[in-house]
N, C-alpha and C. Protein backbone atom coordinates (compact mmCIF):
# COMPACT_ATOMS: atom_id res chain seq x y z
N UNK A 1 106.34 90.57 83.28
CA UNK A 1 105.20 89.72 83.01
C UNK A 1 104.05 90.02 83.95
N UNK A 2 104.31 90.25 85.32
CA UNK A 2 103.62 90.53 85.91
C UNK A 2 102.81 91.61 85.81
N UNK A 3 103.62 92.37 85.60
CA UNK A 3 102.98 93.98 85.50
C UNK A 3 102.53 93.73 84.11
N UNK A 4 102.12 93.56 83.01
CA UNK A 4 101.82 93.03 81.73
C UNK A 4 100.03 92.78 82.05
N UNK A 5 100.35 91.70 83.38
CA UNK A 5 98.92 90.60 83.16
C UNK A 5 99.11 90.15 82.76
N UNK A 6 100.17 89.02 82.91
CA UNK A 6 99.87 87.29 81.70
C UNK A 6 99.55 86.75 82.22
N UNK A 7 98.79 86.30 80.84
CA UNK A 7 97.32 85.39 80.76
C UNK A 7 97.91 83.70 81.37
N UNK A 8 99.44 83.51 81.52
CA UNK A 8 99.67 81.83 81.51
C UNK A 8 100.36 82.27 83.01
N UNK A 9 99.85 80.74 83.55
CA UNK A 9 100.56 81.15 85.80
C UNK A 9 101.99 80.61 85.41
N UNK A 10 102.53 80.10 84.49
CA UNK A 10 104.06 79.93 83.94
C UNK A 10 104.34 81.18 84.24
N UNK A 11 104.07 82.39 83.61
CA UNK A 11 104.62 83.59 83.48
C UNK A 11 104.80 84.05 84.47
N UNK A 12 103.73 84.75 85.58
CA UNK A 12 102.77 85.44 86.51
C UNK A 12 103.70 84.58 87.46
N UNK A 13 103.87 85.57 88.62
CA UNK A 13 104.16 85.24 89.77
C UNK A 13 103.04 84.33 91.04
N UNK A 14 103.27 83.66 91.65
CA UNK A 14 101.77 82.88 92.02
C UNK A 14 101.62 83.78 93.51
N UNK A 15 102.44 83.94 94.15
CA UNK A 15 102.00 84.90 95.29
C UNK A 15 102.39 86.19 95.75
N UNK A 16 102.60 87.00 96.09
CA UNK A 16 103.17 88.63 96.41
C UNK A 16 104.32 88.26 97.52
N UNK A 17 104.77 87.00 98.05
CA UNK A 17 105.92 86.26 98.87
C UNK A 17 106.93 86.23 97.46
N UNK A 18 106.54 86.08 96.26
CA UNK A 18 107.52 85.47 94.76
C UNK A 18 107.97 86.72 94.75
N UNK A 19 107.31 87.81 94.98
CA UNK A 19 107.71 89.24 94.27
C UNK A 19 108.98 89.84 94.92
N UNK A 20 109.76 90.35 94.50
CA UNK A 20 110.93 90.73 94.87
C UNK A 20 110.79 92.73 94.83
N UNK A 21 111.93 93.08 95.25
CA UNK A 21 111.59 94.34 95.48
C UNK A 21 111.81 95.34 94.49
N UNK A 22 112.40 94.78 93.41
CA UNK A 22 112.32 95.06 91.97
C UNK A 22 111.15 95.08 91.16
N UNK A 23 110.35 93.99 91.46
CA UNK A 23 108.73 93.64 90.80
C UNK A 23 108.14 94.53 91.65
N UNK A 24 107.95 94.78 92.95
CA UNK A 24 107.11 95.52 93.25
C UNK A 24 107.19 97.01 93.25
N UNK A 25 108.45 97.43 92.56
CA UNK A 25 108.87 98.96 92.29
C UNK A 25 108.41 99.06 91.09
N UNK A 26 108.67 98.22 90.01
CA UNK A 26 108.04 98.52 89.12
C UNK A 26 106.56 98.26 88.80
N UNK A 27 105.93 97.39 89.77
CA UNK A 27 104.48 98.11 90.02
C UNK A 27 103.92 99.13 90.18
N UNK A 28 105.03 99.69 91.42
CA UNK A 28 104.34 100.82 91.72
C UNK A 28 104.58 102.06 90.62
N UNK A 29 105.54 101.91 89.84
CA UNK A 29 105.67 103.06 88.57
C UNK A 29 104.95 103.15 87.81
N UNK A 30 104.25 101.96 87.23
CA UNK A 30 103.42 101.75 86.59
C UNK A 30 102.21 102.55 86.00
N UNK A 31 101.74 102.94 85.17
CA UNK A 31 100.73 103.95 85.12
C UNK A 31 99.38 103.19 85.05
N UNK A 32 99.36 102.10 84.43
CA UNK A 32 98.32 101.22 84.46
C UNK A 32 98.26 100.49 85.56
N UNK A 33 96.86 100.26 86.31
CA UNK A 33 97.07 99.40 87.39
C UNK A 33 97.15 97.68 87.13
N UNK A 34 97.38 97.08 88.08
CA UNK A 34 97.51 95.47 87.80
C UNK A 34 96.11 95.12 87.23
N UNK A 35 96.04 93.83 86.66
CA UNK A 35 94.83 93.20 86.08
C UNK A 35 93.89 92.51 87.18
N UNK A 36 92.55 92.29 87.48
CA UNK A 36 92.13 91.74 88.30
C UNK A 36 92.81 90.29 88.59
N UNK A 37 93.16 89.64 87.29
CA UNK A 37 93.82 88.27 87.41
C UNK A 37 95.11 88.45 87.96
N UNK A 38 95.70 89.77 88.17
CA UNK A 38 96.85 89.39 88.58
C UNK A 38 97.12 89.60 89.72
N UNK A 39 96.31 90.00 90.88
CA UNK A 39 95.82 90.64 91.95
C UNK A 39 95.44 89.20 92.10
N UNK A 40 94.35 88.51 91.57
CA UNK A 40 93.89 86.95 92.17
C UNK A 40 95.35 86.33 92.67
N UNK A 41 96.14 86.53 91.46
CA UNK A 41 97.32 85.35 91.42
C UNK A 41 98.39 85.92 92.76
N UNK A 42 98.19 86.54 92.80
CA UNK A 42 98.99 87.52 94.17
C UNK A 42 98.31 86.97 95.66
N UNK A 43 97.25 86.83 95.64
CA UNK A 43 96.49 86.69 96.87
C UNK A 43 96.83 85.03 97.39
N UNK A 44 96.83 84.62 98.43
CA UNK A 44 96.26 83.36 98.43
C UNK A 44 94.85 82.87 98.05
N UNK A 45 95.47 81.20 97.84
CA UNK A 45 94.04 80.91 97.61
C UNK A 45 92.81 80.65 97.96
N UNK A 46 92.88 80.79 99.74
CA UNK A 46 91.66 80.60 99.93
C UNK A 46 90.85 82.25 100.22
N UNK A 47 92.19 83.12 99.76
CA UNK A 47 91.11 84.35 99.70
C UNK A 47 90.14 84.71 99.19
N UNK A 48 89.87 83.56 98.19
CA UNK A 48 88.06 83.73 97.65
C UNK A 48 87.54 82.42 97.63
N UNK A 49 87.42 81.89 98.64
CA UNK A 49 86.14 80.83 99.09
C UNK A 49 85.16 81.78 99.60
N UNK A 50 84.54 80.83 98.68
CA UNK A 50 82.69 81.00 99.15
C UNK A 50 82.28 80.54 99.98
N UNK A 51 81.73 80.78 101.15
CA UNK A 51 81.16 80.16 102.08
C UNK A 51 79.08 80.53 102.51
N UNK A 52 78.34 80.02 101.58
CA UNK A 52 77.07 80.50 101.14
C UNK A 52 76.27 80.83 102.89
N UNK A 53 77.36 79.88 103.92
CA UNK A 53 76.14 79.20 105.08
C UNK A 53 76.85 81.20 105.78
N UNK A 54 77.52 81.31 105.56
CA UNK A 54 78.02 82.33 106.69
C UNK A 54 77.47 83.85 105.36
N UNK A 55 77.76 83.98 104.78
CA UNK A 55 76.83 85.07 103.65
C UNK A 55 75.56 85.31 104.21
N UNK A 56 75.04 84.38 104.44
CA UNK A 56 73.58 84.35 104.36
C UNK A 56 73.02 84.70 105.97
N UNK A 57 74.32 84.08 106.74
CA UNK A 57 73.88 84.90 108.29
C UNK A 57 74.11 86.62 107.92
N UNK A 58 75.48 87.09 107.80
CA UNK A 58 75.51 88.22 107.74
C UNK A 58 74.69 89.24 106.86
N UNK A 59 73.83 88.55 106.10
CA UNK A 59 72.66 89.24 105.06
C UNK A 59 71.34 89.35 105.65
N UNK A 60 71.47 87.78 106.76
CA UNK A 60 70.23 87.98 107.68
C UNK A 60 70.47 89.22 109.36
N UNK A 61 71.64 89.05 109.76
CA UNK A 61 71.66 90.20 110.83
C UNK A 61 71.83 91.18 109.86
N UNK A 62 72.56 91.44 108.83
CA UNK A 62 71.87 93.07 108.03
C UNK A 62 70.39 93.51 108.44
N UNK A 63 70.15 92.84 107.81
CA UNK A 63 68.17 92.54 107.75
C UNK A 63 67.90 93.20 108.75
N UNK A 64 67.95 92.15 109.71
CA UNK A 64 67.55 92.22 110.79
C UNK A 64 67.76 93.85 111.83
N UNK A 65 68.75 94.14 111.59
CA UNK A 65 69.52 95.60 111.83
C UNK A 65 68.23 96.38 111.41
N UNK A 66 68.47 96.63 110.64
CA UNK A 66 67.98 97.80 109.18
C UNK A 66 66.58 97.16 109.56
N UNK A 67 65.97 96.69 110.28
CA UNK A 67 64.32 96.52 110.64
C UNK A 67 64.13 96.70 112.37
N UNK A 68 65.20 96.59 113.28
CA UNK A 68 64.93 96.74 114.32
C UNK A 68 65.07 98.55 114.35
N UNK A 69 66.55 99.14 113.48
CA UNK A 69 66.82 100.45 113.75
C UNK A 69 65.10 101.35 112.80
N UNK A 70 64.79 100.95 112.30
CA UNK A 70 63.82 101.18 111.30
C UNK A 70 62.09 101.80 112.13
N UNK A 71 62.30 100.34 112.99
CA UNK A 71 61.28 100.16 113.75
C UNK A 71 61.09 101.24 114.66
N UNK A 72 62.59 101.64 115.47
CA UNK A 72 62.67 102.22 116.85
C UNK A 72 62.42 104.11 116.00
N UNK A 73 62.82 104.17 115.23
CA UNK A 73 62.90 105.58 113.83
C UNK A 73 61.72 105.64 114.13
N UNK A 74 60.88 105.02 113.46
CA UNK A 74 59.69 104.84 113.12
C UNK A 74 58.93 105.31 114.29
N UNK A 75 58.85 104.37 115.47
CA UNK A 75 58.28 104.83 117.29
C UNK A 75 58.75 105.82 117.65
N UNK A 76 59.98 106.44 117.05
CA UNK A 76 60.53 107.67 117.65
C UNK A 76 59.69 108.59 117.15
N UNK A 77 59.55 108.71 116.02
CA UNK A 77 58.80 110.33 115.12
C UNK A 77 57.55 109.81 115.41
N UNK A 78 56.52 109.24 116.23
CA UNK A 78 55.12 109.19 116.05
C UNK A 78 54.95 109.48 117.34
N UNK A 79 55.99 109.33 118.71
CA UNK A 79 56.07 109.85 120.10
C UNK A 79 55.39 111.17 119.94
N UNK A 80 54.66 111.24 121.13
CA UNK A 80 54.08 112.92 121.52
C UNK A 80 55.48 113.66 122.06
N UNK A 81 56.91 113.29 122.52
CA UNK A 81 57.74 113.89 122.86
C UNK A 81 58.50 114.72 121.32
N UNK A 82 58.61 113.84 120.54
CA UNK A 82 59.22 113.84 119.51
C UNK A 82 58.50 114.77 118.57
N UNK A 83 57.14 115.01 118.54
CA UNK A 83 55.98 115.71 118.12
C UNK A 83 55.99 117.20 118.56
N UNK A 84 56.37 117.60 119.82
CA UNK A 84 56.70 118.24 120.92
C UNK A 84 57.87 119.68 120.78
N UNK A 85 58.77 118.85 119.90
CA UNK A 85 60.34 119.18 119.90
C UNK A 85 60.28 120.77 118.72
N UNK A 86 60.88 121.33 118.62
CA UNK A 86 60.77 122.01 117.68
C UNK A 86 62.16 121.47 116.51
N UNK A 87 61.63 122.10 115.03
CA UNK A 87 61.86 121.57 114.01
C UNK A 87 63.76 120.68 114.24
N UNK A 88 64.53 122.03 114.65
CA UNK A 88 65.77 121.38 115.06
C UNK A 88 65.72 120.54 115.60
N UNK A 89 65.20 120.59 116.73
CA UNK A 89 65.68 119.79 117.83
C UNK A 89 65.36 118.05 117.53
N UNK A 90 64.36 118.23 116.76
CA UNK A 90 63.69 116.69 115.66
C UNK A 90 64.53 116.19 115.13
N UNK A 91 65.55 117.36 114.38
CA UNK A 91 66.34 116.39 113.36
C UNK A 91 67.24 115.90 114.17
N UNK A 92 68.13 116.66 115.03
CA UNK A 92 68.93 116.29 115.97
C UNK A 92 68.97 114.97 116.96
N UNK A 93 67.42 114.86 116.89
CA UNK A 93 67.43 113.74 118.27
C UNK A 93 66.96 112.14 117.11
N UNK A 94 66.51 112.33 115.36
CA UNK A 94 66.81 111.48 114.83
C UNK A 94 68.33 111.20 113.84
N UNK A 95 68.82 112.17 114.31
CA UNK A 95 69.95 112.17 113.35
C UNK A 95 70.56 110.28 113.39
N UNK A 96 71.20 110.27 114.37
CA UNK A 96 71.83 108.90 114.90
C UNK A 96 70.72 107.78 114.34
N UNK A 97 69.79 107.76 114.46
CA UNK A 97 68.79 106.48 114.19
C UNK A 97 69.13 106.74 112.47
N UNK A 98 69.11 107.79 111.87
CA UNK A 98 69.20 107.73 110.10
C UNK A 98 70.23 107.44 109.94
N UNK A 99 71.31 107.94 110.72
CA UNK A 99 72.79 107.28 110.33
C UNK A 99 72.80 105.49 110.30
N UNK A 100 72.07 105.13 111.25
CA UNK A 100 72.29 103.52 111.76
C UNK A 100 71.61 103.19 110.48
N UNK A 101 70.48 103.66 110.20
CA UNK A 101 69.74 102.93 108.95
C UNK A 101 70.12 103.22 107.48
């Protein structure tokens, strides 16, 4: 049933603790992979709470990242040192700042 994807939690095992080592062999034989629903029903449940207040920090230090590394990129290639460098040696000394951004 499991390996199936049924559609009813009667059927479906409710956590990957239910699964025995029989169910999970014949997972792994399987040629089709599990169903997203049955992967939910495997997980606990608070493995998908939403939490909007903590999203929205880590979207704002993204941000924030990706505008400070942006910034310093930016002051780096307009430097008379950086101006200076020959063609290699330019990419080399921004390589790391393009990686960060």
């Amino acid at each position: 049933d499991i390996i199936k994807g049924a559609s009813s939690s009667d059927d479906a095992l409710s956590t990957i603790t239910d699964m025995n080592d029989e169910d999970i062999a014949a997972m792994m034989r399987n040629d089709n992979p599990p169903l997203p629903g049955t992967i939910m029903k495997m997980l606990p449940k608070d493995t998908f709470h939403v939490d909007t207040k903590t999203s929205l920090m880590y979207a704002g230090l993204d941000v924030a990242a990706v505008a400070c590394s942006m910034s310093f990129l930016y002051a780096v290639v307009q430097s008379d040192f950086y101006n200076g460098l020959p063609m290699i040696e330019q990419a080399l000394t921004v390589a790391p700042l393009q990686i960060l951004t």
